[in-house]
Structure formats: structure tokens, C-alpha cells
mmCIF file of C-alpha atoms in Angstrom:
data_model
loop_
_atom_site.group_PDB
_atom_site.id
_atom_site.type_symbol
_atom_site.label_atom_id
_atom_site.label_comp_id
_atom_site.label_asym_id
_atom_site.label_seq_id
_atom_site.Cartn_x
_atom_site.Cartn_y
_atom_site.Cartn_z
ATOM 1 C CA MET A 1 100.813 85.421 84.025
ATOM 2 C CA THR A 2 97.274 86.798 83.795
ATOM 3 C CA GLN A 3 94.706 84.927 85.821
ATOM 4 C CA GLY A 4 91.835 83.595 83.737
ATOM 5 C CA ALA A 5 88.169 83.930 84.575
ATOM 6 C CA GLY A 6 87.110 81.710 87.464
ATOM 7 C CA GLN A 7 90.690 80.669 88.208
ATOM 8 C CA GLU A 8 91.448 80.113 91.909
ATOM 9 C CA PRO A 9 93.816 82.621 93.556
ATOM 10 C CA VAL A 10 97.405 81.430 93.719
ATOM 11 C CA VAL A 11 98.681 80.649 97.226
ATOM 12 C CA ARG A 12 102.422 80.930 97.670
ATOM 13 C CA THR A 13 104.800 80.606 100.612
ATOM 14 C CA ALA A 14 107.090 83.585 101.112
ATOM 15 C CA THR A 15 109.800 84.535 103.580
ATOM 16 C CA LEU A 16 109.685 88.260 104.368
ATOM 17 C CA ARG A 17 112.439 90.021 106.289
ATOM 18 C CA ASP A 18 112.544 92.767 108.856
ATOM 19 C CA PHE A 19 110.150 95.383 107.544
ATOM 20 C CA ARG A 20 109.616 98.498 109.641
ATOM 21 C CA VAL A 21 106.402 98.633 111.655
ATOM 22 C CA PRO A 22 104.466 101.811 112.456
ATOM 23 C CA PRO A 23 103.418 102.393 116.083
ATOM 24 C CA TYR A 24 99.784 101.580 115.452
ATOM 25 C CA ALA A 25 100.684 98.154 114.064
ATOM 26 C CA GLN A 26 102.186 97.151 117.417
ATOM 27 C CA THR A 27 98.797 96.897 119.128
ATOM 28 C CA PRO A 28 97.782 93.233 119.621
ATOM 29 C CA VAL A 29 94.895 92.176 117.450
ATOM 30 C CA PRO A 30 91.859 91.105 119.518
ATOM 31 C CA PRO A 31 91.141 87.356 119.316
ATOM 32 C CA GLN A 32 87.739 87.878 117.728
ATOM 33 C CA ALA A 33 89.463 89.582 114.786
ATOM 34 C CA GLN A 34 91.747 86.604 114.230
ATOM 35 C CA GLY A 35 89.174 83.842 113.829
ATOM 36 C CA ALA A 36 89.567 81.066 116.396
ATOM 37 C CA PRO A 37 90.885 82.193 119.831
ATOM 38 C CA PRO A 38 94.560 81.405 120.392
ATOM 39 C CA SER A 39 93.649 79.193 123.354
ATOM 40 C CA SER A 40 91.878 76.787 121.011
ATOM 41 C CA VAL A 41 95.194 75.867 119.387
ATOM 42 C CA PRO A 42 97.467 74.234 122.011
ATOM 43 C CA PRO A 43 101.193 74.933 121.680
ATOM 44 C CA HIS A 44 102.060 71.219 121.864
ATOM 45 C CA THR A 45 100.249 68.159 120.606
ATOM 46 C CA THR A 46 100.930 66.465 123.974
ATOM 47 C CA ASP A 47 101.327 68.042 127.420
ATOM 48 C CA PRO A 48 104.998 67.744 128.478
ATOM 49 C CA HIS A 49 103.905 67.924 132.157
ATOM 50 C CA PRO A 50 100.705 65.848 132.555
ATOM 51 C CA PRO A 51 98.819 66.152 135.886
ATOM 52 C CA ALA A 52 99.482 63.619 138.558
ATOM 53 C CA PRO A 53 97.002 60.744 138.852
ATOM 54 C CA GLY A 54 93.873 61.877 140.680
ATOM 55 C CA ALA A 55 94.684 65.598 140.386
ATOM 56 C CA PRO A 56 91.911 67.867 139.115
ATOM 57 C CA VAL A 57 92.104 68.539 135.408
ATOM 58 C CA PRO A 58 91.981 72.219 134.421
ATOM 59 C CA PRO A 59 89.228 73.169 131.972
ATOM 60 C CA THR A 60 90.167 73.046 128.316
ATOM 61 C CA ALA A 61 89.688 75.838 125.841
ATOM 62 C CA ALA A 62 86.747 73.939 124.399
ATOM 63 C CA SER A 63 84.997 73.865 127.807
ATOM 64 C CA ALA A 64 85.753 77.517 128.642
ATOM 65 C CA PRO A 65 82.850 79.930 128.356
ATOM 66 C CA PRO A 66 82.690 81.469 124.899
ATOM 67 C CA HIS A 67 83.951 85.008 124.413
ATOM 68 C CA THR A 68 81.186 87.540 123.980
ATOM 69 C CA ALA A 69 82.064 89.908 121.159
ATOM 70 C CA ALA A 70 81.481 93.621 121.631
ATOM 71 C CA PRO A 71 78.722 95.129 119.513
ATOM 72 C CA PRO A 72 80.005 96.433 116.180
ATOM 73 C CA ARG A 73 81.011 100.072 116.080
ATOM 74 C CA ALA A 74 79.322 102.424 113.644
ATOM 75 C CA PRO A 75 81.567 103.136 110.647
ATOM 76 C CA HIS A 76 83.553 106.352 110.685
ATOM 77 C CA PRO A 77 83.395 108.566 107.568
ATOM 78 C CA GLY A 78 85.767 107.240 104.934
ATOM 79 C CA ASN A 79 86.181 103.942 106.827
ATOM 80 C CA ALA A 80 88.859 105.453 109.067
ATOM 81 C CA VAL A 81 88.115 104.336 112.615
ATOM 82 C CA VAL A 82 88.113 106.636 115.595
ATOM 83 C CA GLY A 83 90.870 106.548 118.187
ATOM 84 C CA ASP A 84 94.201 104.767 117.973
ATOM 85 C CA GLU A 85 92.975 101.952 115.735
ATOM 86 C CA GLN A 86 94.095 101.661 112.128
ATOM 87 C CA PRO A 87 91.754 101.357 109.145
ATOM 88 C CA GLU A 88 91.741 97.776 107.941
ATOM 89 C CA GLY A 89 94.128 97.147 105.060
ATOM 90 C CA TYR A 90 95.624 100.648 105.068
ATOM 91 C CA THR A 91 99.200 100.988 103.765
ATOM 92 C CA PRO A 92 100.218 104.661 103.343
ATOM 93 C CA THR A 93 103.765 104.031 102.135
ATOM 94 C CA GLU A 94 106.059 101.136 101.366
ATOM 95 C CA ARG A 95 107.740 101.742 104.721
ATOM 96 C CA ASP A 96 104.560 100.938 106.687
ATOM 97 C CA LEU A 97 104.661 97.158 106.357
ATOM 98 C CA PRO A 98 104.187 94.779 109.298
ATOM 99 C CA VAL A 99 107.233 93.152 110.863
ATOM 100 C CA ILE A 100 107.688 89.512 109.961
ATOM 101 C CA ARG A 101 110.704 88.010 111.659
ATOM 102 C CA ARG A 102 113.611 86.580 109.727
ATOM 103 C CA GLY A 103 112.799 83.029 108.694
ATOM 104 C CA ASP A 104 109.047 83.317 109.295
ATOM 105 C CA LYS A 105 106.861 81.793 106.593
ATOM 106 C CA VAL A 106 103.453 83.126 105.712
ATOM 107 C CA GLN A 107 100.720 82.105 103.319
ATOM 108 C CA VAL A 108 100.068 84.951 100.881
ATOM 109 C CA GLN A 109 97.003 84.886 98.651
ATOM 110 C CA THR A 110 97.898 86.457 95.335
ATOM 111 C CA VAL A 111 95.362 87.527 92.742
ATOM 112 C CA THR A 112 97.102 88.527 89.540
ATOM 113 C CA GLU A 113 95.588 91.554 87.803
ATOM 114 C CA PRO A 114 96.187 92.544 84.187
ATOM 115 C CA ARG A 115 99.294 94.742 84.005
ATOM 116 C CA SER A 116 100.885 97.118 81.559
ATOM 117 C CA ASP A 117 104.002 96.173 79.630
ATOM 118 C CA GLU A 118 106.151 97.380 82.541
ATOM 119 C CA GLY A 119 104.097 95.450 85.096
ATOM 120 C CA ARG A 120 102.493 98.585 86.522
ATOM 121 C CA GLY A 121 99.300 100.478 85.877
ATOM 122 C CA PRO A 122 99.010 104.086 84.711
ATOM 123 C CA LEU A 123 100.308 106.858 86.969
ATOM 124 C CA PHE A 124 98.069 109.721 88.166
ATOM 125 C CA VAL A 125 98.794 112.713 90.389
ATOM 126 C CA VAL A 126 96.428 114.987 92.318
ATOM 127 C CA GLY A 127 97.092 118.616 93.182
ATOM 128 C CA ASP A 128 96.167 120.490 96.371
ATOM 129 C CA VAL A 129 92.679 119.579 97.642
ATOM 130 C CA HIS A 130 92.299 121.873 100.681
ATOM 131 C CA GLY A 131 89.112 120.314 101.984
ATOM 132 C CA TYR A 132 87.135 120.392 98.738
ATOM 133 C CA LEU A 133 85.855 116.836 99.011
ATOM 134 C CA ASP A 134 83.028 117.097 96.462
ATOM 135 C CA GLU A 135 85.361 118.564 93.842
ATOM 136 C CA LEU A 136 87.868 115.778 94.540
ATOM 137 C CA LEU A 137 85.256 113.054 94.118
ATOM 138 C CA ALA A 138 84.151 114.606 90.824
ATOM 139 C CA ALA A 139 87.718 114.882 89.495
ATOM 140 C CA LEU A 140 88.600 111.305 90.468
ATOM 141 C CA GLY A 141 85.387 110.077 88.857
ATOM 142 C CA GLU A 142 86.143 111.920 85.608
ATOM 143 C CA GLN A 143 89.415 110.022 85.348
ATOM 144 C CA GLY A 144 87.714 106.680 86.069
ATOM 145 C CA LEU A 145 89.627 106.200 89.309
ATOM 146 C CA ILE A 146 86.502 105.791 91.450
ATOM 147 C CA ASP A 147 82.955 104.676 90.736
ATOM 148 C CA ALA A 148 79.690 106.469 91.441
ATOM 149 C CA GLU A 149 79.770 105.308 95.078
ATOM 150 C CA GLY A 150 83.279 106.674 95.590
ATOM 151 C CA ASN A 151 85.015 103.286 95.628
ATOM 152 C CA TRP A 152 88.301 102.481 93.867
ATOM 153 C CA ALA A 153 87.595 101.454 90.279
ATOM 154 C CA ALA A 154 91.007 101.725 88.594
ATOM 155 C CA GLY A 155 92.501 98.264 89.114
ATOM 156 C CA ASN A 156 96.292 98.427 89.177
ATOM 157 C CA ALA A 157 96.512 102.171 88.542
ATOM 158 C CA ARG A 158 98.892 104.236 90.696
ATOM 159 C CA LEU A 159 97.653 107.437 92.320
ATOM 160 C CA TRP A 160 99.751 110.002 94.189
ATOM 161 C CA PHE A 161 98.353 112.940 96.138
ATOM 162 C CA LEU A 162 100.803 115.848 96.373
ATOM 163 C CA GLY A 163 99.689 117.051 99.822
ATOM 164 C CA ASP A 164 97.587 119.826 101.400
ATOM 165 C CA PHE A 165 94.382 117.940 102.202
ATOM 166 C CA THR A 166 92.941 120.333 104.773
ATOM 167 C CA ASP A 167 92.373 124.042 105.559
ATOM 168 C CA ARG A 168 90.397 126.678 103.635
ATOM 169 C CA GLY A 169 87.820 124.207 102.280
ATOM 170 C CA PRO A 170 84.791 122.690 104.053
ATOM 171 C CA ASP A 171 85.814 119.062 104.732
ATOM 172 C CA GLY A 172 89.523 118.413 105.161
ATOM 173 C CA ILE A 173 89.055 115.408 107.448
ATOM 174 C CA GLY A 174 86.632 113.917 104.935
ATOM 175 C CA VAL A 175 89.371 114.242 102.296
ATOM 176 C CA ILE A 176 91.889 112.450 104.530
ATOM 177 C CA ASP A 177 89.385 109.694 105.299
ATOM 178 C CA LEU A 178 88.746 109.212 101.579
ATOM 179 C CA VAL A 179 92.450 108.967 100.734
ATOM 180 C CA MET A 180 93.028 106.481 103.555
ATOM 181 C CA ARG A 181 90.130 104.314 102.409
ATOM 182 C CA LEU A 182 91.168 104.423 98.748
ATOM 183 C CA SER A 183 94.651 103.345 99.821
ATOM 184 C CA ALA A 184 93.267 100.068 101.164
ATOM 185 C CA GLU A 185 90.912 99.530 98.216
ATOM 186 C CA ALA A 186 93.590 100.240 95.611
ATOM 187 C CA ALA A 187 96.034 97.853 97.287
ATOM 188 C CA ALA A 188 93.402 95.105 97.257
ATOM 189 C CA ALA A 189 92.907 95.679 93.520
ATOM 190 C CA GLY A 190 96.617 95.478 92.682
ATOM 191 C CA GLY A 191 97.291 99.223 92.447
ATOM 192 C CA TYR A 192 98.006 101.855 95.037
ATOM 193 C CA CYS A 193 96.921 105.245 96.322
ATOM 194 C CA LYS A 194 99.562 107.165 98.273
ATOM 195 C CA ALA A 195 100.154 110.666 99.529
ATOM 196 C CA LEU A 196 102.949 113.157 100.165
ATOM 197 C CA MET A 197 103.500 115.553 103.046
ATOM 198 C CA GLY A 198 102.317 119.098 102.400
ATOM 199 C CA ASN A 199 102.997 122.193 104.454
ATOM 200 C CA HIS A 200 99.367 122.241 105.626
ATOM 201 C CA GLU A 201 99.768 118.733 107.055
ATOM 202 C CA LEU A 202 102.723 120.074 109.063
ATOM 203 C CA LEU A 203 100.613 123.053 110.116
ATOM 204 C CA LEU A 204 97.689 120.921 111.310
ATOM 205 C CA ILE A 205 99.997 118.522 113.186
ATOM 206 C CA GLY A 206 101.673 121.493 114.873
ATOM 207 C CA ALA A 207 98.388 123.179 115.805
ATOM 208 C CA LYS A 208 97.142 119.958 117.414
ATOM 209 C CA ARG A 209 100.382 119.084 119.218
ATOM 210 C CA PHE A 210 101.697 122.477 120.255
ATOM 211 C CA ALA A 211 98.644 124.797 120.126
ATOM 212 C CA ASP A 212 99.682 128.154 121.618
ATOM 213 C CA THR A 213 103.211 127.123 122.613
ATOM 214 C CA PRO A 214 105.519 129.981 121.480
ATOM 215 C CA VAL A 215 108.066 129.035 118.816
ATOM 216 C CA ASN A 216 111.035 130.927 117.451
ATOM 217 C CA SER A 217 109.846 132.029 114.042
ATOM 218 C CA GLY A 218 113.041 133.828 113.040
ATOM 219 C CA ALA A 219 111.149 137.140 113.221
ATOM 220 C CA GLY A 220 110.032 137.049 116.826
ATOM 221 C CA THR A 221 107.679 134.557 118.416
ATOM 222 C CA ALA A 222 104.749 132.759 116.801
ATOM 223 C CA THR A 223 102.463 129.815 117.503
ATOM 224 C CA PHE A 224 101.239 126.969 115.337
ATOM 225 C CA GLN A 225 97.655 127.688 116.425
ATOM 226 C CA ALA A 226 97.796 131.279 115.178
ATOM 227 C CA ALA A 227 99.502 130.276 111.926
ATOM 228 C CA TRP A 228 96.950 127.526 111.320
ATOM 229 C CA LEU A 229 94.032 129.918 111.747
ATOM 230 C CA LEU A 230 95.723 132.554 109.610
ATOM 231 C CA ASN A 231 96.185 129.997 106.814
ATOM 232 C CA GLY A 232 92.579 128.837 106.662
ATOM 233 C CA GLY A 233 92.372 126.398 109.555
ATOM 234 C CA GLN A 234 88.825 125.062 109.999
ATOM 235 C CA LYS A 235 87.403 124.404 113.465
ATOM 236 C CA ALA A 236 85.336 121.512 112.090
ATOM 237 C CA ASP A 237 88.550 119.780 110.963
ATOM 238 C CA MET A 238 90.193 120.223 114.362
ATOM 239 C CA ASP A 239 87.087 118.919 116.153
ATOM 240 C CA ARG A 240 87.080 115.754 114.008
ATOM 241 C CA LEU A 241 90.846 115.221 113.989
ATOM 242 C CA GLN A 242 91.676 111.814 115.493
ATOM 243 C CA ASP A 243 94.902 110.071 116.461
ATOM 244 C CA VAL A 244 94.647 107.877 113.364
ATOM 245 C CA HIS A 245 94.746 111.003 111.180
ATOM 246 C CA LEU A 246 97.752 112.397 113.055
ATOM 247 C CA GLN A 247 99.618 109.097 112.728
ATOM 248 C CA TRP A 248 98.865 108.960 109.022
ATOM 249 C CA MET A 249 100.030 112.515 108.354
ATOM 250 C CA SER A 250 103.156 112.141 110.491
ATOM 251 C CA ARG A 251 104.411 109.204 108.434
ATOM 252 C CA LEU A 252 103.856 110.607 104.952
ATOM 253 C CA ASP A 253 106.889 110.805 102.700
ATOM 254 C CA ALA A 254 107.983 114.216 101.453
ATOM 255 C CA VAL A 255 109.631 113.200 98.142
ATOM 256 C CA VAL A 256 109.270 110.223 95.799
ATOM 257 C CA GLU A 257 110.346 109.380 92.254
ATOM 258 C CA GLU A 258 107.951 107.626 89.891
ATOM 259 C CA ASP A 259 108.649 106.876 86.232
ATOM 260 C CA GLY A 260 111.158 109.714 85.943
ATOM 261 C CA HIS A 261 108.904 112.178 87.781
ATOM 262 C CA LEU A 262 110.251 113.656 91.018
ATOM 263 C CA LEU A 263 107.091 114.225 93.062
ATOM 264 C CA MET A 264 107.060 116.751 95.928
ATOM 265 C CA HIS A 265 104.615 119.192 97.435
ATOM 266 C CA SER A 266 106.451 122.515 97.451
ATOM 267 C CA ASP A 267 108.242 124.318 94.633
ATOM 268 C CA THR A 268 111.319 124.932 96.753
ATOM 269 C CA THR A 269 114.875 123.636 97.004
ATOM 270 C CA ALA A 270 114.565 123.470 100.818
ATOM 271 C CA TYR A 271 114.286 119.677 100.560
ATOM 272 C CA LEU A 272 118.045 119.693 99.966
ATOM 273 C CA ASP A 273 118.501 120.774 103.601
ATOM 274 C CA TYR A 274 117.201 117.392 104.761
ATOM 275 C CA GLY A 275 119.308 114.902 102.845
ATOM 276 C CA SER A 276 121.183 114.018 99.680
ATOM 277 C CA SER A 277 118.864 111.151 98.745
ATOM 278 C CA ILE A 278 115.110 110.642 98.724
ATOM 279 C CA GLU A 279 115.378 108.109 101.536
ATOM 280 C CA ASP A 280 117.450 110.514 103.648
ATOM 281 C CA VAL A 281 114.938 113.339 103.207
ATOM 282 C CA ASN A 282 111.967 111.175 104.149
ATOM 283 C CA ASP A 283 113.721 109.592 107.128
ATOM 284 C CA THR A 284 114.948 112.962 108.407
ATOM 285 C CA ILE A 285 111.511 114.572 108.234
ATOM 286 C CA THR A 286 109.865 111.570 109.914
ATOM 287 C CA ALA A 287 112.478 111.755 112.685
ATOM 288 C CA ILE A 288 111.793 115.471 113.230
ATOM 289 C CA LEU A 289 108.084 114.834 113.681
ATOM 290 C CA THR A 290 108.829 111.906 115.992
ATOM 291 C CA ARG A 291 111.027 114.062 118.258
ATOM 292 C CA ASN A 292 108.060 116.382 118.769
ATOM 293 C CA ASP A 293 110.134 119.530 119.292
ATOM 294 C CA ALA A 294 108.029 122.640 118.584
ATOM 295 C CA ASP A 295 110.884 124.823 117.302
ATOM 296 C CA GLU A 296 112.255 122.052 115.063
ATOM 297 C CA CYS A 297 108.786 121.337 113.625
ATOM 298 C CA TRP A 298 108.246 125.058 113.032
ATOM 299 C CA ASP A 299 111.509 125.338 111.118
ATOM 300 C CA LEU A 300 110.443 122.389 108.931
ATOM 301 C CA PHE A 301 107.042 123.973 108.301
ATOM 302 C CA ARG A 302 108.660 127.331 107.484
ATOM 303 C CA LYS A 303 111.065 125.828 104.955
ATOM 304 C CA LEU A 304 108.441 123.717 103.170
ATOM 305 C CA THR A 305 106.176 126.771 102.910
ATOM 306 C CA LYS A 306 108.672 128.518 100.617
ATOM 307 C CA ARG A 307 107.645 128.758 96.964
ATOM 308 C CA PHE A 308 108.443 130.055 93.449
ATOM 309 C CA ALA A 309 111.983 128.609 93.368
ATOM 310 C CA PHE A 310 111.421 127.406 89.774
ATOM 311 C CA ARG A 311 109.462 130.365 88.410
ATOM 312 C CA ASP A 312 111.874 133.233 87.804
ATOM 313 C CA GLU A 313 115.387 133.620 86.447
ATOM 314 C CA GLY A 314 117.488 130.687 87.579
ATOM 315 C CA GLY A 315 114.394 128.550 88.071
ATOM 316 C CA SER A 316 115.406 125.847 85.621
ATOM 317 C CA GLN A 317 118.806 125.604 87.314
ATOM 318 C CA ALA A 318 117.083 125.090 90.678
ATOM 319 C CA VAL A 319 115.048 122.246 89.175
ATOM 320 C CA ARG A 320 118.197 120.697 87.694
ATOM 321 C CA GLU A 321 119.854 120.775 91.109
ATOM 322 C CA LEU A 322 116.987 118.796 92.609
ATOM 323 C CA LEU A 323 116.944 116.311 89.728
ATOM 324 C CA ALA A 324 120.715 115.836 89.904
ATOM 325 C CA THR A 325 120.453 115.092 93.630
ATOM 326 C CA TYR A 326 117.337 112.928 93.799
ATOM 327 C CA GLY A 327 116.883 111.607 90.248
ATOM 328 C CA GLY A 328 114.161 111.949 87.651
ATOM 329 C CA GLN A 329 113.688 114.035 84.516
ATOM 330 C CA ARG A 330 110.912 116.388 85.724
ATOM 331 C CA VAL A 331 109.725 117.832 89.025
ATOM 332 C CA VAL A 332 105.968 117.611 89.668
ATOM 333 C CA HIS A 333 104.715 119.794 92.529
ATOM 334 C CA GLY A 334 101.682 121.434 94.097
ATOM 335 C CA HIS A 335 101.704 124.225 96.705
ATOM 336 C CA SER A 336 101.857 127.327 94.479
ATOM 337 C CA PRO A 337 98.576 127.928 92.642
ATOM 338 C CA ILE A 338 99.031 128.124 88.889
ATOM 339 C CA PRO A 339 97.385 131.578 88.732
ATOM 340 C CA TYR A 340 100.135 132.871 91.036
ATOM 341 C CA LEU A 341 102.834 131.259 88.910
ATOM 342 C CA LEU A 342 101.318 132.976 85.873
ATOM 343 C CA GLY A 343 101.105 136.332 87.654
ATOM 344 C CA GLU A 344 97.294 136.262 87.657
ATOM 345 C CA VAL A 345 95.039 136.909 90.654
ATOM 346 C CA GLY A 346 91.994 134.875 91.626
ATOM 347 C CA THR A 347 89.204 135.467 94.101
ATOM 348 C CA GLU A 348 88.549 133.619 97.345
ATOM 349 C CA GLU A 349 84.789 134.165 96.993
ATOM 350 C CA GLY A 350 84.464 131.897 93.961
ATOM 351 C CA ASP A 351 83.610 134.601 91.403
ATOM 352 C CA ASP A 352 84.403 132.848 88.146
ATOM 353 C CA SER A 353 83.905 136.036 86.128
ATOM 354 C CA SER A 354 87.146 137.546 87.433
ATOM 355 C CA GLY A 355 88.919 134.375 88.472
ATOM 356 C CA PRO A 356 91.676 132.579 86.598
ATOM 357 C CA VAL A 357 90.974 129.960 83.974
ATOM 358 C CA VAL A 358 92.949 126.776 84.672
ATOM 359 C CA ASN A 359 92.361 123.835 82.364
ATOM 360 C CA GLY A 360 95.357 121.687 83.226
ATOM 361 C CA PRO A 361 98.861 121.563 84.695
ATOM 362 C CA HIS A 362 101.374 124.331 84.055
ATOM 363 C CA VAL A 363 104.651 123.206 82.466
ATOM 364 C CA TYR A 364 107.497 125.697 82.932
ATOM 365 C CA ALA A 365 111.211 126.107 83.837
ATOM 366 C CA ASP A 366 112.372 124.983 80.399
ATOM 367 C CA GLY A 367 109.870 122.117 80.526
ATOM 368 C CA LEU A 368 111.459 120.671 83.664
ATOM 369 C CA ALA A 369 108.689 121.532 86.153
ATOM 370 C CA ILE A 370 104.972 120.705 86.240
ATOM 371 C CA ALA A 371 102.714 122.671 88.590
ATOM 372 C CA MET A 372 99.586 120.821 89.764
ATOM 373 C CA ASP A 373 97.795 123.273 92.078
ATOM 374 C CA GLY A 374 94.951 124.519 89.903
ATOM 375 C CA GLY A 375 93.766 126.967 92.565
ATOM 376 C CA VAL A 376 90.622 125.226 93.795
ATOM 377 C CA THR A 377 90.463 127.714 96.690
ATOM 378 C CA MET A 378 90.192 130.641 94.253
ATOM 379 C CA ALA A 379 87.600 129.361 91.778
ATOM 380 C CA GLY A 380 90.237 127.345 89.948
ATOM 381 C CA LYS A 381 90.268 123.656 89.140
ATOM 382 C CA LEU A 382 91.184 120.644 91.257
ATOM 383 C CA LEU A 383 93.578 118.784 88.970
ATOM 384 C CA VAL A 384 93.802 114.989 88.625
ATOM 385 C CA VAL A 385 96.172 114.220 85.744
ATOM 386 C CA GLN A 386 97.752 111.145 84.195
ATOM 387 C CA LEU A 387 101.516 111.211 83.693
ATOM 388 C CA PRO A 388 103.506 111.535 81.549
ATOM 389 C CA LEU A 389 102.089 114.657 79.959
ATOM 390 C CA HIS A 390 102.251 114.756 76.180
ATOM 391 C CA ASP A 391 103.473 118.225 75.216
#
């Protein structure tokens, strides 16, 4: 039911069961963030062991000296806080929900937003960003997803980023901070903003965790640090990289299905090596990153860096294999710039006169695949597109 103007939010009692909790959600919340200190609410209405007559009475919570709150911290860019803390209201995936024990009851304030006929807002996807924050803000604004101040303005719309937020461009951490902030704002408005794991997220995680540790690359030894630099790693991103960013990237899903669209970063069938269902793939990749083994992480990065599986002869069959395994009617991916898929060559210097012209997604492989990387790093276009496409 649609809430009318001025109508009070509906308060309901719900019993939620055994959701998984991310590591950062296990940190106790400081009392000043919870309203009244816990000591001001006694566990019993009467003391089961009253003091003996004449014994000194301990001070009550009301008589205890008040807690002095720490001065407020300056906001971090994108509203992502520095250190191990988590941005308020952030929910990267459905798996990152707080644990509420079986039988617990909570008061949930529900504000009903206008919905589409299927109960969900329109679906948008974003191609590779690679640190081009200004271009991203402009593209999101053109689609009405954010306002002039960069805040979520799309109500119950659904927005998926297909990965590769950093490297090559000037402000990869600023891009991550924006996506994290929009995630909280979209959830508060009844929609959501979520993101997938790209190979450059794996590369940045590896460069931070393992640096110059040698790994078995299959063709001798290599290091994540060298590979990160070779693939456009930016020192400014590494200097600003915080634990909250690493935690966020490490828990991103690799594959999802939305409205018949199988969303993934890379145009490869290597996802099949990690499970026969979407849940298996995502859980397996999360487990690999949790184990923190350099060689295992390198092998994952290497496989998800493969490309062009859908482009040439047999490409449509490769897409069909993925769809038959994970569901959906079309694969939507980033990773391989559309000019490369078309056999064109762009420039890294931004010379539009010789660069490719990309006006929208590239549909190929018998109409079964949609490429979303417009080649923003080679004078192309950063694509933000509503699905489904109307051919």
C-alpha cells in the first residue's frame, strides 16, 4: 500500500533469523551512539540481592559522572570513515546483514515508497569506472540517479556497478567512497546500489596485502605490486586506501542475476571453475580472499582477467553455457572495452579525433551478451544504462 502524504511511518514487529554478519559489524557500538547508556537501564526492576541494612549503597547510574563524548571526527570523502569503522547504514550485499538471534524481536520503521508493478524500481547498470569520478557523477546525473550535490535521487531504483573502480584514472578511492555512500542513501530511499567484484579490485587487494611477495604466475614468478603498477595502479589510491575499503572490496559478489540478466564483470567462462550456482561462486571467491593465500588469490585474479570468451566463433555457445548454469536470458559484463570487442583501437591520451566512438552498450553473441565497458580510459564513454535494452 502506498503511503499518503503526511502519513506516519508504519512500525511493525518482526522476527529475523540468523543472518550472516561481516567482521566489521562485530565491533561493539559505543554507548554514545546508542542513545542512553546501557547502565541507565537496569536489568531487573528490583535488585534480587539488596544490600544488608547499614551497608553503603553503590552509586546509581543516574549519580555517576556523565560520559564525555569525543569531539566529532571530520567527515571522510564519500562519507566512508577512516580505519576499521563502517560507514553508517552501508549494506554492500544482501549477505551483509546484522545477526539477530532466533526469536529476537525488533521494531522496524517502514516507510513505503511508490513501487513498480513488480514491487521493484527500474534496474540500471554501470560499466568500468577506473577512477574517473567526475565522469561517473555526470553519467549518474544524466540518468537522474543522483542530484546536483551527488546524493541519491532515484527512490526505489536498483543500481549495479560491474566492477573495476580504481586504477588508470585519477580518483579510484573517491569512486569507492561514492558507491559506498550511495549504497546507504539508496537503501534509505527504498532502492539499492550494489557492486560486483572486478579484476582490478582483486589486483588492489593483492597489492596491499602481499606487495612484493613472489607468486607462482604459471610463467615464472610475479608479484601483485608489479602487476598493479603495470595495470595502471595509482599511488594516490594506495596512499588513501583504508581498511574499510579493503573490507568492502573483499566481500563483493562476483555474479548476480537480476530480471533475467546475469551480471558479472569479466567476459570469461572462468566463473564456472568456482561453482555450479551463483551462491557457490560468490561463497567460494569470498572464502579464497578470507584465506589470504597469495598464490590462491593470484590464480583467482589471473582467471578473472581473461576476456573475449563471447566475441569470436563459439562465443554464443560460451554464453549459453553460463546461462544454463547460473540462470538468466542475457549476460551483462564489463572488463573488455567495446572498442576492443569491435576490433577498433583507442588512445590513452584522450585524443577524441582518433579514438573510438561509443554511444551505448554493445550487444553481440547472437544477442545474448551485452558489453558495458565504453572505454572511458581511452577517450570512450562511461556507460550508465537502464535494463532491459530495447533492441
